Amino acid sequence: MAPRPARKTKSVDALKNCDNDAYVVLAVAKLFWLERKNKKAKEWFIKAVKLDPDHGDTWVTYYKFTAAHGTEQELQTLVEKCVQADPKHGELWCRSQARGTLVSTTQVHRTLEK
């Protein structure tokens, strides 16, 4: 990761070059989260899941953020949206699915119905 003063510059450059890339938007959301700018982080997480709802890593990171800074209602709504999106891609998502360390979105949906 770049030194703290250079992060903003790097993120602006990345957004200029790849403004509609979910990975770049996710990275910006993480930077805001690290800087404790939670309102902006949430906005960028929302942008990231809208750009690529099939990217499971974004959903997992957004879930961790919401679990730390959101309400139970926000968390439940996020899980429901994730179940609807049914993500299939993402380096961490696929690896954890192959190992069976993350539950599938179908299992999450069944848990919510109970």
Tab-separated table of C-alpha atoms in Angstrom:
chain	number	residue	atom	x	y	z
A	1	MET	CA	0.000	0.000	0.000
A	2	ALA	CA	1.194	3.486	-0.763
A	3	PRO	CA	2.252	5.832	2.025
A	4	ARG	CA	-0.692	7.670	3.557
A	5	PRO	CA	-0.106	11.060	1.836
A	6	ALA	CA	0.129	9.385	-1.573
A	7	ARG	CA	-3.041	7.289	-1.246
A	8	LYS	CA	-5.421	10.060	-2.278
A	9	THR	CA	-3.339	10.905	-5.336
A	10	LYS	CA	-3.096	7.240	-6.347
A	11	SER	CA	-6.826	6.712	-5.913
A	12	VAL	CA	-7.653	9.816	-7.978
A	13	ASP	CA	-5.306	8.622	-10.725
A	14	ALA	CA	-6.885	5.158	-10.674
A	15	LEU	CA	-10.382	6.623	-10.884
A	16	LYS	CA	-9.365	8.796	-13.847
A	17	ASN	CA	-8.026	5.761	-15.688
A	18	CYS	CA	-10.692	3.230	-14.651
A	19	ASP	CA	-13.698	5.118	-13.284
A	20	ASN	CA	-16.160	2.275	-13.868
A	21	ASP	CA	-13.988	-0.500	-12.462
A	22	ALA	CA	-15.530	-2.131	-9.393
A	23	TYR	CA	-12.092	-3.107	-8.062
A	24	VAL	CA	-10.934	0.521	-8.087
A	25	VAL	CA	-14.165	1.724	-6.488
A	26	LEU	CA	-13.812	-0.988	-3.813
A	27	ALA	CA	-10.244	0.138	-3.124
A	28	VAL	CA	-11.426	3.735	-2.685
A	29	ALA	CA	-14.166	2.562	-0.301
A	30	LYS	CA	-11.546	0.706	1.752
A	31	LEU	CA	-9.375	3.823	1.881
A	32	PHE	CA	-12.253	5.897	3.219
A	33	TRP	CA	-12.926	3.152	5.771
A	34	LEU	CA	-9.273	3.217	6.868
A	35	GLU	CA	-9.470	6.994	7.236
A	36	ARG	CA	-12.650	6.574	9.341
A	37	LYS	CA	-14.736	8.504	6.831
A	38	ASN	CA	-17.560	6.026	7.225
A	39	LYS	CA	-20.271	7.975	5.401
A	40	LYS	CA	-18.112	8.277	2.289
A	41	ALA	CA	-16.959	4.663	2.621
A	42	LYS	CA	-20.568	3.479	2.630
A	43	GLU	CA	-21.332	5.533	-0.489
A	44	TRP	CA	-18.373	3.986	-2.300
A	45	PHE	CA	-19.275	0.448	-1.177
A	46	ILE	CA	-22.751	1.012	-2.615
A	47	LYS	CA	-21.206	2.218	-5.894
A	48	ALA	CA	-18.975	-0.868	-6.004
A	49	VAL	CA	-21.817	-3.368	-5.548
A	50	LYS	CA	-23.914	-1.526	-8.149
A	51	LEU	CA	-21.062	-1.599	-10.675
A	52	ASP	CA	-20.452	-5.328	-10.292
A	53	PRO	CA	-23.016	-7.176	-8.165
A	54	ASP	CA	-21.435	-10.493	-9.188
A	55	HIS	CA	-18.166	-9.659	-7.373
A	56	GLY	CA	-18.344	-11.534	-4.061
A	57	ASP	CA	-15.286	-9.850	-2.528
A	58	THR	CA	-17.107	-6.520	-2.606
A	59	TRP	CA	-20.104	-7.976	-0.805
A	60	VAL	CA	-17.917	-9.574	1.867
A	61	THR	CA	-15.976	-6.363	2.490
A	62	TYR	CA	-19.164	-4.284	2.537
A	63	TYR	CA	-20.655	-6.786	5.006
A	64	LYS	CA	-17.633	-6.468	7.308
A	65	PHE	CA	-17.907	-2.676	7.139
A	66	THR	CA	-21.642	-2.741	7.889
A	67	ALA	CA	-21.170	-5.203	10.742
A	68	ALA	CA	-18.680	-2.800	12.308
A	69	HIS	CA	-20.480	0.497	11.626
A	70	GLY	CA	-24.095	-0.236	10.753
A	71	THR	CA	-27.278	-1.403	12.408
A	72	GLU	CA	-28.780	-4.877	12.493
A	73	GLN	CA	-31.443	-3.740	10.013
A	74	GLU	CA	-28.796	-2.453	7.579
A	75	LEU	CA	-26.910	-5.724	7.933
A	76	GLN	CA	-30.003	-7.810	7.234
A	77	THR	CA	-30.889	-5.659	4.215
A	78	LEU	CA	-27.350	-6.050	2.900
A	79	VAL	CA	-27.510	-9.839	3.243
A	80	GLU	CA	-30.845	-9.905	1.402
A	81	LYS	CA	-29.376	-7.838	-1.449
A	82	CYS	CA	-26.364	-10.144	-1.587
A	83	VAL	CA	-28.639	-13.185	-1.812
A	84	GLN	CA	-30.525	-11.537	-4.681
A	85	ALA	CA	-27.273	-10.709	-6.491
A	86	ASP	CA	-25.948	-14.268	-5.975
A	87	PRO	CA	-22.270	-13.347	-6.540
A	88	LYS	CA	-20.031	-15.901	-8.231
A	89	HIS	CA	-16.716	-14.083	-8.735
A	90	GLY	CA	-13.915	-12.589	-6.722
A	91	GLU	CA	-10.570	-14.013	-5.724
A	92	LEU	CA	-11.379	-14.410	-2.036
A	93	TRP	CA	-14.999	-15.338	-2.673
A	94	CYS	CA	-14.158	-18.218	-5.022
A	95	ARG	CA	-11.298	-19.478	-2.871
A	96	SER	CA	-13.454	-19.526	0.242
A	97	GLN	CA	-16.335	-21.162	-1.649
A	98	ALA	CA	-13.995	-23.905	-2.887
A	99	ARG	CA	-12.768	-24.555	0.650
A	100	GLY	CA	-16.284	-24.349	2.039
A	101	THR	CA	-15.295	-21.684	4.550
A	102	LEU	CA	-18.040	-19.258	3.484
A	103	VAL	CA	-21.652	-20.235	3.383
A	104	SER	CA	-23.395	-19.926	0.069
A	105	THR	CA	-25.940	-17.216	-0.572
A	106	THR	CA	-28.638	-19.914	-0.642
A	107	GLN	CA	-27.686	-20.967	2.899
A	108	VAL	CA	-27.799	-17.343	4.016
A	109	HIS	CA	-31.245	-16.974	2.468
A	110	ARG	CA	-32.514	-20.087	4.282
A	111	THR	CA	-31.185	-18.748	7.581
A	112	LEU	CA	-33.028	-15.447	7.046
A	113	GLU	CA	-36.305	-17.254	6.383
A	114	LYS	CA	-36.232	-18.932	9.812
